[in-house]
Amino acid sequence: MEIKYQLKPASQRRSEQFKPDKPLPFGLLRTDHMFIMDYEDGQWTNPRIVPYDNVAISPGAIVLHYGQAIFEGAKAFMHDDGEIYTFRIDKNAKRMNHSAEILCIPHIPEEIQIEAIHALIDVDRLWFPHQEGASLYIRPFIFATQDSLGVHPSATYKFMVILSPSGPYYPAGFTKPIKLLITKRFHRATPGGTGSAKAAGNYAASLRAGEFAKKFGAAQVLYLDVTKTYIEEAGAMNHYHVTKDGTVVIPEFTDTILRSITSESVMELSDRMGINTKQDRIKIDDFIKGVKSGEIVEAGGFGTAAVVSPVGEYVFEDGSSIVVNNNEIGEITRKIYNYYTSIQTGKIEAPEGWLKKVERRI
Ligand code: PLP
Ligand code: COI
């Protein structure tokens, strides 16, 4: 792919001054540039890297009315050799095309997505945040731009990538377990719907539940399936629990659950970490009983932004709650977090192909 570069003059770039002294927020900071490519006349064209700025779209753009948009979330890490590596970016590119399929959006070859991401990181590499627990968060996304009020797939789209030097998703980072709300009031996804896609609309639909959860001091809702029987996932991460025998149990991936790259990676690393993992349909009633009886000894969430986020307490709408592991971070959770982040940051050798170096092109 021939990417056109229209870069900010060095004097106008902010990267040189980027020396954060306070813990970075998640997702608020931007780098100097962004990647854009258009879909017109049945093909992706005009790949370019330009200064980060607003994008003009028609007020009638399909995305603004019918939400035809998808995105990905990935991370890049700097290793001790001073080079930046993306983590399992091929998985994100593949999942983007899975989401594209579900939202009737044209595919983008995986290697083109990866090249776009690497080219942008290369340009903005000075933005890498040197701070414990921080990383360069990568947000690729595609949205429908055709000016049309009919409900049909758009004929035109934009694929963009933006970057955000970010700290932990939950402000306390890996120091304090979070709370989740168990409720039968909301559902994230329905069978045959868009639950396995990273569709913008799934997140719009989760906002009300998220705000409701906050009233109970919880970070998110633990969603159940539409029969209100099985655990699915949280609003922005997969769920796991650990049984007394040390097995990490992750809900089976159905078409109402986002197939988490973090969960998959943890399962792929299980032999190396010396832990058992399995996927299962998990009844919420069994989960609650298990926590109460002490059969379930740890729980938490897996996700790119969330990494490994221990959950210490599950609250209910009547104000009661159940506590896991004394509301402390458990041994297996700590082991997974340490191993996983050591692989991402190059302290432990990653399985073949998991890390891709961002080559210098300019
Ligand atoms: N489930 C939802 C709804 C998410 O938004 C995320 C975040 O990406 C995940 C699960 C975790 O997926 P991954 O590990 O691929 O980031
Ligand atoms: C991620 O973990 O990358 C996500 O996309 C979750 C959230 C920030 C939407």
mmCIF file of C-alpha atoms and ligand atoms in Angstrom:
data_model
loop_
_atom_site.group_PDB
_atom_site.id
_atom_site.type_symbol
_atom_site.label_atom_id
_atom_site.label_comp_id
_atom_site.label_asym_id
_atom_site.label_seq_id
_atom_site.Cartn_x
_atom_site.Cartn_y
_atom_site.Cartn_z
ATOM 1 C CA MET A 1 0.000 0.000 0.000
ATOM 2 C CA GLU A 2 1.251 3.454 -0.939
ATOM 3 C CA ILE A 3 0.521 5.675 2.073
ATOM 4 C CA LYS A 4 0.575 9.448 1.506
ATOM 5 C CA TYR A 5 2.133 11.409 4.359
ATOM 6 C CA GLN A 6 1.073 14.912 5.220
ATOM 7 C CA LEU A 7 2.913 15.456 8.491
ATOM 8 C CA LYS A 8 2.872 18.310 10.955
ATOM 9 C CA PRO A 9 6.062 20.360 10.902
ATOM 10 C CA ALA A 10 8.314 19.219 13.747
ATOM 11 C CA SER A 11 7.891 22.606 15.474
ATOM 12 C CA GLN A 12 4.133 22.039 15.797
ATOM 13 C CA ARG A 13 4.303 18.531 17.139
ATOM 14 C CA ARG A 14 3.592 18.022 20.792
ATOM 15 C CA SER A 15 5.385 14.702 21.140
ATOM 16 C CA GLU A 16 8.685 16.276 22.181
ATOM 17 C CA GLN A 17 7.005 17.826 25.204
ATOM 18 C CA PHE A 18 5.223 14.631 26.141
ATOM 19 C CA LYS A 19 6.749 13.715 29.493
ATOM 20 C CA PRO A 20 3.813 12.767 31.704
ATOM 21 C CA ASP A 21 4.443 13.185 35.413
ATOM 22 C CA LYS A 22 0.952 12.206 36.570
ATOM 23 C CA PRO A 23 -0.714 8.810 35.991
ATOM 24 C CA LEU A 24 -2.179 8.896 32.485
ATOM 25 C CA PRO A 25 -5.933 8.627 32.007
ATOM 26 C CA PHE A 26 -7.316 5.978 29.674
ATOM 27 C CA GLY A 27 -8.201 7.079 26.159
ATOM 28 C CA LEU A 28 -8.153 10.867 26.526
ATOM 29 C CA LEU A 29 -4.776 11.872 25.086
ATOM 30 C CA ARG A 30 -4.158 11.889 21.343
ATOM 31 C CA THR A 31 -0.998 11.810 19.286
ATOM 32 C CA ASP A 32 -0.145 14.239 16.465
ATOM 33 C CA HIS A 33 -1.444 12.235 13.506
ATOM 34 C CA MET A 34 -4.148 9.869 12.318
ATOM 35 C CA PHE A 35 -4.559 7.390 9.481
ATOM 36 C CA ILE A 36 -7.493 7.615 7.025
ATOM 37 C CA MET A 37 -8.567 5.573 4.031
ATOM 38 C CA ASP A 38 -11.828 5.896 2.066
ATOM 39 C CA TYR A 39 -14.121 3.311 0.559
ATOM 40 C CA GLU A 40 -15.604 4.524 -2.731
ATOM 41 C CA ASP A 41 -16.755 2.843 -5.952
ATOM 42 C CA GLY A 42 -16.336 -0.574 -4.404
ATOM 43 C CA GLN A 43 -12.751 -0.184 -3.224
ATOM 44 C CA TRP A 44 -10.562 1.129 -0.417
ATOM 45 C CA THR A 45 -8.523 4.068 -1.700
ATOM 46 C CA ASN A 46 -6.352 7.023 -0.747
ATOM 47 C CA PRO A 47 -4.541 5.754 2.379
ATOM 48 C CA ARG A 48 -2.985 8.709 4.159
ATOM 49 C CA ILE A 49 -1.481 9.883 7.421
ATOM 50 C CA VAL A 50 -2.464 13.451 8.272
ATOM 51 C CA PRO A 51 -2.419 15.738 11.334
ATOM 52 C CA TYR A 52 -4.988 14.710 13.966
ATOM 53 C CA ASP A 53 -8.059 16.834 13.281
ATOM 54 C CA ASN A 54 -11.834 16.848 12.927
ATOM 55 C CA VAL A 55 -13.319 14.903 10.037
ATOM 56 C CA ALA A 56 -16.089 16.381 7.886
ATOM 57 C CA ILE A 57 -19.024 14.082 7.180
ATOM 58 C CA SER A 58 -22.459 14.766 5.802
ATOM 59 C CA PRO A 59 -25.274 15.347 8.313
ATOM 60 C CA GLY A 60 -27.047 12.562 6.439
ATOM 61 C CA ALA A 61 -24.176 10.090 6.889
ATOM 62 C CA ILE A 62 -25.577 6.653 7.659
ATOM 63 C CA VAL A 63 -23.371 6.274 10.738
ATOM 64 C CA LEU A 64 -25.048 9.246 12.411
ATOM 65 C CA HIS A 65 -28.533 7.797 11.981
ATOM 66 C CA TYR A 66 -28.231 4.048 11.958
ATOM 67 C CA GLY A 67 -24.900 3.496 13.708
ATOM 68 C CA GLN A 68 -23.171 1.454 11.006
ATOM 69 C CA ALA A 69 -19.742 1.521 12.655
ATOM 70 C CA ILE A 70 -17.235 -0.937 14.083
ATOM 71 C CA PHE A 71 -13.938 -0.602 15.909
ATOM 72 C CA GLU A 72 -11.032 -2.437 17.471
ATOM 73 C CA GLY A 73 -8.893 -1.930 20.552
ATOM 74 C CA ALA A 74 -5.252 -3.018 20.632
ATOM 75 C CA LYS A 75 -2.043 -2.018 22.361
ATOM 76 C CA ALA A 76 1.625 -1.418 21.560
ATOM 77 C CA PHE A 77 4.479 -1.718 24.046
ATOM 78 C CA MET A 78 8.052 -0.501 24.152
ATOM 79 C CA HIS A 79 10.649 -3.138 24.995
ATOM 80 C CA ASP A 80 14.047 -2.695 26.579
ATOM 81 C CA ASP A 81 15.600 -2.458 23.088
ATOM 82 C CA GLY A 82 13.718 0.870 22.677
ATOM 83 C CA GLU A 83 11.573 -0.544 19.871
ATOM 84 C CA ILE A 84 7.771 -0.533 19.819
ATOM 85 C CA TYR A 85 5.867 -3.787 19.271
ATOM 86 C CA THR A 86 2.166 -4.294 18.610
ATOM 87 C CA PHE A 87 0.551 -7.169 20.508
ATOM 88 C CA ARG A 88 -1.483 -9.783 18.590
ATOM 89 C CA ILE A 89 -2.504 -7.140 16.082
ATOM 90 C CA ASP A 90 -3.333 -9.807 13.486
ATOM 91 C CA LYS A 91 -6.104 -11.024 15.805
ATOM 92 C CA ASN A 92 -7.575 -7.532 15.986
ATOM 93 C CA ALA A 93 -7.440 -7.172 12.200
ATOM 94 C CA LYS A 94 -9.175 -10.507 11.801
ATOM 95 C CA ARG A 95 -11.857 -9.597 14.327
ATOM 96 C CA MET A 96 -12.403 -6.262 12.530
ATOM 97 C CA ASN A 97 -13.341 -8.260 9.453
ATOM 98 C CA HIS A 98 -15.616 -10.487 11.515
ATOM 99 C CA SER A 99 -17.374 -7.344 12.773
ATOM 100 C CA ALA A 100 -17.437 -5.988 9.200
ATOM 101 C CA GLU A 101 -19.230 -9.128 8.058
ATOM 102 C CA ILE A 102 -21.900 -8.713 10.736
ATOM 103 C CA LEU A 103 -22.426 -4.995 10.064
ATOM 104 C CA CYS A 104 -22.391 -5.357 6.231
ATOM 105 C CA ILE A 105 -19.195 -3.330 5.942
ATOM 106 C CA PRO A 106 -16.602 -4.146 3.253
ATOM 107 C CA HIS A 107 -13.571 -6.114 4.480
ATOM 108 C CA ILE A 108 -10.099 -4.651 4.650
ATOM 109 C CA PRO A 109 -7.293 -7.171 4.119
ATOM 110 C CA GLU A 110 -5.611 -7.854 7.451
ATOM 111 C CA GLU A 111 -2.162 -6.899 6.180
ATOM 112 C CA ILE A 112 -3.482 -3.495 5.055
ATOM 113 C CA GLN A 113 -4.966 -2.809 8.496
ATOM 114 C CA ILE A 114 -1.705 -3.830 10.159
ATOM 115 C CA GLU A 115 0.374 -1.705 7.808
ATOM 116 C CA ALA A 116 -1.825 1.320 8.495
ATOM 117 C CA ILE A 117 -1.447 0.851 12.255
ATOM 118 C CA HIS A 118 2.308 0.333 12.117
ATOM 119 C CA ALA A 119 2.843 3.300 9.794
ATOM 120 C CA LEU A 120 0.929 5.586 12.155
ATOM 121 C CA ILE A 121 2.773 4.362 15.250
ATOM 122 C CA ASP A 122 6.056 4.879 13.409
ATOM 123 C CA VAL A 123 5.199 8.535 12.743
ATOM 124 C CA ASP A 124 4.082 9.151 16.329
ATOM 125 C CA ARG A 125 6.559 6.869 18.104
ATOM 126 C CA LEU A 126 7.756 9.661 20.392
ATOM 127 C CA TRP A 127 4.341 9.572 21.998
ATOM 128 C CA PHE A 128 5.024 6.248 23.636
ATOM 129 C CA PRO A 129 4.277 6.768 27.349
ATOM 130 C CA HIS A 130 7.142 5.781 29.629
ATOM 131 C CA GLN A 131 5.137 5.082 32.721
ATOM 132 C CA GLU A 132 4.510 1.917 34.728
ATOM 133 C CA GLY A 133 1.371 0.177 33.448
ATOM 134 C CA ALA A 134 0.925 2.598 30.529
ATOM 135 C CA SER A 135 0.881 1.699 26.834
ATOM 136 C CA LEU A 136 0.025 3.102 23.445
ATOM 137 C CA TYR A 137 -3.626 2.231 22.925
ATOM 138 C CA ILE A 138 -4.573 1.702 19.278
ATOM 139 C CA ARG A 139 -8.084 2.439 18.062
ATOM 140 C CA PRO A 140 -8.862 1.439 14.445
ATOM 141 C CA PHE A 141 -12.458 2.042 13.325
ATOM 142 C CA ILE A 142 -14.698 2.042 10.260
ATOM 143 C CA PHE A 143 -17.856 4.103 9.814
ATOM 144 C CA ALA A 144 -20.502 4.597 7.140
ATOM 145 C CA THR A 145 -20.398 7.949 5.353
ATOM 146 C CA GLN A 146 -23.025 7.752 2.599
ATOM 147 C CA ASP A 147 -25.544 10.610 2.756
ATOM 148 C CA SER A 148 -28.750 8.575 2.712
ATOM 149 C CA LEU A 149 -31.730 8.215 5.008
ATOM 150 C CA GLY A 150 -32.767 4.825 3.683
ATOM 151 C CA VAL A 151 -31.902 1.918 5.952
ATOM 152 C CA HIS A 152 -29.340 -0.025 3.925
ATOM 153 C CA PRO A 153 -25.581 -0.623 4.037
ATOM 154 C CA SER A 154 -23.634 2.475 3.087
ATOM 155 C CA ALA A 155 -21.881 2.682 -0.286
ATOM 156 C CA THR A 156 -19.018 4.689 1.232
ATOM 157 C CA TYR A 157 -16.935 4.390 4.437
ATOM 158 C CA LYS A 158 -13.881 5.684 6.199
ATOM 159 C CA PHE A 159 -11.329 3.469 7.902
ATOM 160 C CA MET A 160 -9.318 5.408 10.455
ATOM 161 C CA VAL A 161 -6.729 4.735 13.133
ATOM 162 C CA ILE A 162 -6.060 6.978 16.104
ATOM 163 C CA LEU A 163 -3.659 6.430 19.002
ATOM 164 C CA SER A 164 -3.934 7.214 22.677
ATOM 165 C CA PRO A 165 -1.048 7.052 25.154
ATOM 166 C CA SER A 166 -3.008 5.553 28.032
ATOM 167 C CA GLY A 167 -2.888 4.456 31.637
ATOM 168 C CA PRO A 168 -5.059 1.697 33.129
ATOM 169 C CA TYR A 169 -8.755 1.490 32.156
ATOM 170 C CA TYR A 170 -9.853 1.386 35.796
ATOM 171 C CA PRO A 171 -8.116 4.283 37.516
ATOM 172 C CA ALA A 172 -6.834 2.179 40.437
ATOM 173 C CA GLY A 173 -4.952 -0.052 37.963
ATOM 174 C CA PHE A 174 -3.928 -3.450 39.261
ATOM 175 C CA THR A 175 -4.013 -2.392 42.895
ATOM 176 C CA LYS A 176 -7.630 -2.773 43.914
ATOM 177 C CA PRO A 177 -10.346 -5.212 42.810
ATOM 178 C CA ILE A 178 -13.384 -3.649 41.169
ATOM 179 C CA LYS A 179 -17.091 -4.257 41.817
ATOM 180 C CA LEU A 180 -19.632 -5.578 39.322
ATOM 181 C CA LEU A 181 -23.409 -5.400 39.498
ATOM 182 C CA ILE A 182 -25.361 -8.615 38.991
ATOM 183 C CA THR A 183 -28.756 -7.735 37.556
ATOM 184 C CA LYS A 184 -31.383 -9.323 35.327
ATOM 185 C CA ARG A 185 -32.598 -5.920 34.164
ATOM 186 C CA PHE A 186 -30.355 -5.436 31.101
ATOM 187 C CA HIS A 187 -28.941 -7.515 28.286
ATOM 188 C CA ARG A 188 -25.965 -6.670 26.157
ATOM 189 C CA ALA A 189 -26.782 -8.835 23.154
ATOM 190 C CA THR A 190 -29.356 -11.205 21.706
ATOM 191 C CA PRO A 191 -28.803 -14.444 19.777
ATOM 192 C CA GLY A 192 -28.607 -13.719 16.085
ATOM 193 C CA GLY A 193 -27.680 -10.092 16.828
ATOM 194 C CA THR A 194 -24.431 -8.149 16.891
ATOM 195 C CA GLY A 195 -22.984 -9.337 20.232
ATOM 196 C CA SER A 196 -19.883 -11.009 18.788
ATOM 197 C CA ALA A 197 -19.031 -7.890 16.752
ATOM 198 C CA LYS A 198 -17.203 -4.895 18.092
ATOM 199 C CA ALA A 199 -20.048 -2.717 16.870
ATOM 200 C CA ALA A 200 -20.342 0.869 18.095
ATOM 201 C CA GLY A 201 -24.051 0.303 18.767
ATOM 202 C CA ASN A 202 -23.308 -2.447 21.301
ATOM 203 C CA TYR A 203 -21.502 0.123 23.407
ATOM 204 C CA ALA A 204 -24.237 2.762 22.990
ATOM 205 C CA ALA A 205 -26.685 0.124 24.183
ATOM 206 C CA SER A 206 -24.521 -0.631 27.233
ATOM 207 C CA LEU A 207 -24.399 2.951 28.539
ATOM 208 C CA ARG A 208 -27.664 2.811 30.451
ATOM 209 C CA ALA A 209 -26.600 -0.374 32.234
ATOM 210 C CA GLY A 210 -23.190 1.181 32.991
ATOM 211 C CA GLU A 211 -24.798 4.272 34.529
ATOM 212 C CA PHE A 212 -27.158 2.064 36.529
ATOM 213 C CA ALA A 213 -24.200 0.027 37.812
ATOM 214 C CA LYS A 214 -22.525 3.211 39.043
ATOM 215 C CA LYS A 215 -25.450 3.864 41.407
ATOM 216 C CA PHE A 216 -24.359 0.724 43.249
ATOM 217 C CA GLY A 217 -20.693 1.689 43.252
ATOM 218 C CA ALA A 218 -20.018 -0.916 40.556
ATOM 219 C CA ALA A 219 -17.785 -0.349 37.538
ATOM 220 C CA GLN A 220 -19.973 -2.323 35.120
ATOM 221 C CA VAL A 221 -22.822 -4.804 34.874
ATOM 222 C CA LEU A 222 -22.123 -8.511 34.654
ATOM 223 C CA TYR A 223 -24.413 -9.369 31.763
ATOM 224 C CA LEU A 224 -26.482 -12.543 31.611
ATOM 225 C CA ASP A 225 -27.813 -14.221 28.485
ATOM 226 C CA VAL A 226 -31.382 -13.426 27.389
ATOM 227 C CA THR A 227 -32.761 -16.371 29.366
ATOM 228 C CA LYS A 228 -31.257 -14.707 32.469
ATOM 229 C CA THR A 229 -29.516 -17.967 33.315
ATOM 230 C CA TYR A 230 -25.908 -17.873 32.120
ATOM 231 C CA ILE A 231 -23.048 -15.448 32.672
ATOM 232 C CA GLU A 232 -21.976 -13.700 29.473
ATOM 233 C CA GLU A 233 -19.499 -10.858 30.022
ATOM 234 C CA ALA A 234 -19.147 -7.315 31.310
ATOM 235 C CA GLY A 235 -19.636 -4.135 29.268
ATOM 236 C CA ALA A 236 -15.987 -3.817 28.237
ATOM 237 C CA MET A 237 -14.319 -7.115 29.189
ATOM 238 C CA ASN A 238 -14.823 -10.880 29.281
ATOM 239 C CA HIS A 239 -15.419 -12.505 32.667
ATOM 240 C CA TYR A 240 -13.523 -15.284 34.434
ATOM 241 C CA HIS A 241 -13.521 -17.034 37.760
ATOM 242 C CA VAL A 242 -11.112 -19.399 39.449
ATOM 243 C CA THR A 243 -12.274 -22.511 41.263
ATOM 244 C CA LYS A 244 -10.684 -23.926 44.414
ATOM 245 C CA ASP A 245 -8.655 -26.425 42.362
ATOM 246 C CA GLY A 246 -7.021 -23.504 40.534
ATOM 247 C CA THR A 247 -8.943 -23.761 37.219
ATOM 248 C CA VAL A 248 -9.678 -20.522 35.387
ATOM 249 C CA VAL A 249 -13.182 -20.729 33.919
ATOM 250 C CA ILE A 250 -14.263 -18.448 31.068
ATOM 251 C CA PRO A 251 -17.806 -18.403 29.642
ATOM 252 C CA GLU A 252 -18.049 -20.224 26.329
ATOM 253 C CA PHE A 253 -17.870 -17.894 23.331
ATOM 254 C CA THR A 254 -21.339 -17.738 21.809
ATOM 255 C CA ASP A 255 -22.622 -15.270 19.231
ATOM 256 C CA THR A 256 -23.628 -12.947 22.081
ATOM 257 C CA ILE A 257 -20.096 -12.629 23.505
ATOM 258 C CA LEU A 258 -17.113 -10.747 22.115
ATOM 259 C CA ARG A 259 -14.357 -13.295 21.491
ATOM 260 C CA SER A 260 -11.753 -11.641 23.695
ATOM 261 C CA ILE A 261 -8.183 -11.768 22.440
ATOM 262 C CA THR A 262 -7.034 -11.489 26.052
ATOM 263 C CA SER A 263 -9.125 -14.501 27.127
ATOM 264 C CA GLU A 264 -7.872 -16.484 24.139
ATOM 265 C CA SER A 265 -4.285 -15.518 24.913
ATOM 266 C CA VAL A 266 -4.628 -16.523 28.572
ATOM 267 C CA MET A 267 -5.969 -19.912 27.456
ATOM 268 C CA GLU A 268 -3.125 -20.308 24.965
ATOM 269 C CA LEU A 269 -0.600 -19.473 27.685
ATOM 270 C CA SER A 270 -2.065 -21.804 30.286
ATOM 271 C CA ASP A 271 0.540 -24.565 29.887
ATOM 272 C CA ARG A 272 3.381 -22.096 30.116
ATOM 273 C CA MET A 273 1.865 -20.498 33.229
ATOM 274 C CA GLY A 274 1.147 -23.890 34.755
ATOM 275 C CA ILE A 275 -2.558 -23.221 35.261
ATOM 276 C CA ASN A 276 -5.684 -24.964 33.990
ATOM 277 C CA THR A 277 -8.177 -23.034 31.928
ATOM 278 C CA LYS A 278 -11.502 -24.078 30.470
ATOM 279 C CA GLN A 279 -14.599 -22.626 28.871
ATOM 280 C CA ASP A 280 -18.051 -23.525 30.056
ATOM 281 C CA ARG A 281 -21.654 -22.351 30.190
ATOM 282 C CA ILE A 282 -21.822 -20.893 33.705
ATOM 283 C CA LYS A 283 -25.155 -20.544 35.472
ATOM 284 C CA ILE A 284 -25.338 -17.333 37.471
ATOM 285 C CA ASP A 285 -26.992 -19.228 40.342
ATOM 286 C CA ASP A 286 -24.088 -21.696 40.461
ATOM 287 C CA PHE A 287 -21.628 -18.827 40.351
ATOM 288 C CA ILE A 288 -23.289 -17.075 43.297
ATOM 289 C CA LYS A 289 -23.455 -20.346 45.247
ATOM 290 C CA GLY A 290 -19.804 -21.029 44.419
ATOM 291 C CA VAL A 291 -18.680 -17.641 45.710
ATOM 292 C CA LYS A 292 -20.727 -18.075 48.894
ATOM 293 C CA SER A 293 -19.464 -21.601 49.554
ATOM 294 C CA GLY A 294 -15.838 -20.750 48.840
ATOM 295 C CA GLU A 295 -15.698 -23.061 45.789
ATOM 296 C CA ILE A 296 -14.968 -19.959 43.678
ATOM 297 C CA VAL A 297 -11.868 -18.301 45.031
ATOM 298 C CA GLU A 298 -11.099 -15.549 42.515
ATOM 299 C CA ALA A 299 -12.885 -13.679 39.738
ATOM 300 C CA GLY A 300 -12.291 -10.854 37.324
ATOM 301 C CA GLY A 301 -12.294 -9.583 33.781
ATOM 302 C CA PHE A 302 -10.010 -9.965 30.754
ATOM 303 C CA GLY A 303 -9.663 -7.336 28.048
ATOM 304 C CA THR A 304 -7.204 -5.222 26.109
ATOM 305 C CA ALA A 305 -8.033 -2.092 28.051
ATOM 306 C CA ALA A 306 -8.911 -3.948 31.263
ATOM 307 C CA VAL A 307 -5.915 -6.363 30.945
ATOM 308 C CA VAL A 308 -6.623 -8.567 33.978
ATOM 309 C CA SER A 309 -9.012 -6.759 36.312
ATOM 310 C CA PRO A 310 -9.796 -8.615 39.527
ATOM 311 C CA VAL A 311 -13.355 -8.359 40.838
ATOM 312 C CA GLY A 312 -13.628 -8.378 44.622
ATOM 313 C CA GLU A 313 -17.326 -7.863 45.098
ATOM 314 C CA TYR A 314 -20.576 -8.520 43.228
ATOM 315 C CA VAL A 315 -23.446 -6.292 44.276
ATOM 316 C CA PHE A 316 -27.183 -6.835 43.788
ATOM 317 C CA GLU A 317 -29.975 -4.347 43.283
ATOM 318 C CA ASP A 318 -31.289 -4.937 46.820
ATOM 319 C CA GLY A 319 -27.998 -3.598 48.190
ATOM 320 C CA SER A 320 -26.661 -6.988 49.285
ATOM 321 C CA SER A 321 -23.374 -8.299 47.933
ATOM 322 C CA ILE A 322 -21.039 -11.285 47.797
ATOM 323 C CA VAL A 323 -17.308 -10.944 48.305
ATOM 324 C CA VAL A 324 -14.564 -12.923 46.556
ATOM 325 C CA ASN A 325 -11.214 -13.612 48.197
ATOM 326 C CA ASN A 326 -11.760 -11.041 50.931
ATOM 327 C CA ASN A 327 -11.833 -8.348 48.261
ATOM 328 C CA GLU A 328 -8.131 -8.900 47.651
ATOM 329 C CA ILE A 329 -6.206 -9.769 44.486
ATOM 330 C CA GLY A 330 -5.829 -13.553 44.319
ATOM 331 C CA GLU A 331 -2.731 -15.573 43.597
ATOM 332 C CA ILE A 332 -3.799 -16.909 40.184
ATOM 333 C CA THR A 333 -5.045 -13.512 39.054
ATOM 334 C CA ARG A 334 -1.698 -12.010 40.031
ATOM 335 C CA LYS A 335 0.188 -14.775 38.258
ATOM 336 C CA ILE A 336 -1.778 -14.246 35.018
ATOM 337 C CA TYR A 337 -1.396 -10.471 35.194
ATOM 338 C CA ASN A 338 2.358 -10.687 35.763
ATOM 339 C CA TYR A 339 2.932 -13.290 33.064
ATOM 340 C CA TYR A 340 0.708 -11.593 30.516
ATOM 341 C CA THR A 341 2.165 -8.125 30.976
ATOM 342 C CA SER A 342 5.703 -9.563 30.956
ATOM 343 C CA ILE A 343 4.987 -11.082 27.552
ATOM 344 C CA GLN A 344 3.550 -7.834 26.255
ATOM 345 C CA THR A 345 6.535 -5.839 27.441
ATOM 346 C CA GLY A 346 9.113 -8.341 26.200
ATOM 347 C CA LYS A 347 10.346 -9.492 29.613
ATOM 348 C CA ILE A 348 9.285 -13.070 28.836
ATOM 349 C CA GLU A 349 9.582 -14.404 25.312
ATOM 350 C CA ALA A 350 6.245 -14.306 23.515
ATOM 351 C CA PRO A 351 4.888 -17.173 21.431
ATOM 352 C CA GLU A 352 5.849 -16.899 17.761
ATOM 353 C CA GLY A 353 4.042 -14.090 15.930
ATOM 354 C CA TRP A 354 2.415 -12.426 18.939
ATOM 355 C CA LEU A 355 4.553 -9.289 18.822
ATOM 356 C CA LYS A 356 5.277 -7.320 15.666
ATOM 357 C CA LYS A 357 7.997 -4.710 15.621
ATOM 358 C CA VAL A 358 7.040 -1.271 14.318
ATOM 359 C CA GLU A 359 9.681 -0.744 11.650
ATOM 360 C CA ARG A 360 11.107 2.674 10.895
ATOM 361 C CA ARG A 361 9.790 3.859 7.533
ATOM 362 C CA ILE A 362 10.294 7.607 7.661
HETATM 363 N N1 PLP B 1 -15.940 -7.894 25.793
HETATM 364 C C1 PLP B 1 -16.238 -6.628 25.462
HETATM 365 C C2 PLP B 1 -17.665 -6.244 25.377
HETATM 366 C C3 PLP B 1 -15.210 -5.724 25.178
HETATM 367 O O1 PLP B 1 -15.470 -4.465 24.842
HETATM 368 C C4 PLP B 1 -13.860 -6.140 25.263
HETATM 369 C C5 PLP B 1 -12.782 -5.228 24.938
HETATM 370 O O2 PLP B 1 -12.229 -5.222 23.890
HETATM 371 C C6 PLP B 1 -13.609 -7.472 25.616
HETATM 372 C C7 PLP B 1 -14.665 -8.314 25.878
HETATM 373 C C8 PLP B 1 -12.221 -7.984 25.681
HETATM 374 O O3 PLP B 1 -11.729 -8.259 24.399
HETATM 375 P P1 PLP B 1 -10.182 -8.136 24.093
HETATM 376 O O4 PLP B 1 -9.496 -8.996 25.059
HETATM 377 O O5 PLP B 1 -10.063 -8.630 22.701
HETATM 378 O O6 PLP B 1 -9.826 -6.707 24.229
HETATM 379 C C1 COI B 2 -10.701 -2.601 24.675
HETATM 380 O O1 COI B 2 -10.453 -3.279 25.674
HETATM 381 O O2 COI B 2 -9.846 -2.348 23.828
HETATM 382 C C2 COI B 2 -12.034 -2.064 24.439
HETATM 383 O O3 COI B 2 -12.338 -1.803 23.322
HETATM 384 C C3 COI B 2 -12.907 -1.888 25.601
HETATM 385 C C4 COI B 2 -13.456 -0.516 25.788
HETATM 386 C C5 COI B 2 -12.450 0.550 25.997
HETATM 387 C C6 COI B 2 -14.507 -0.175 24.793
#
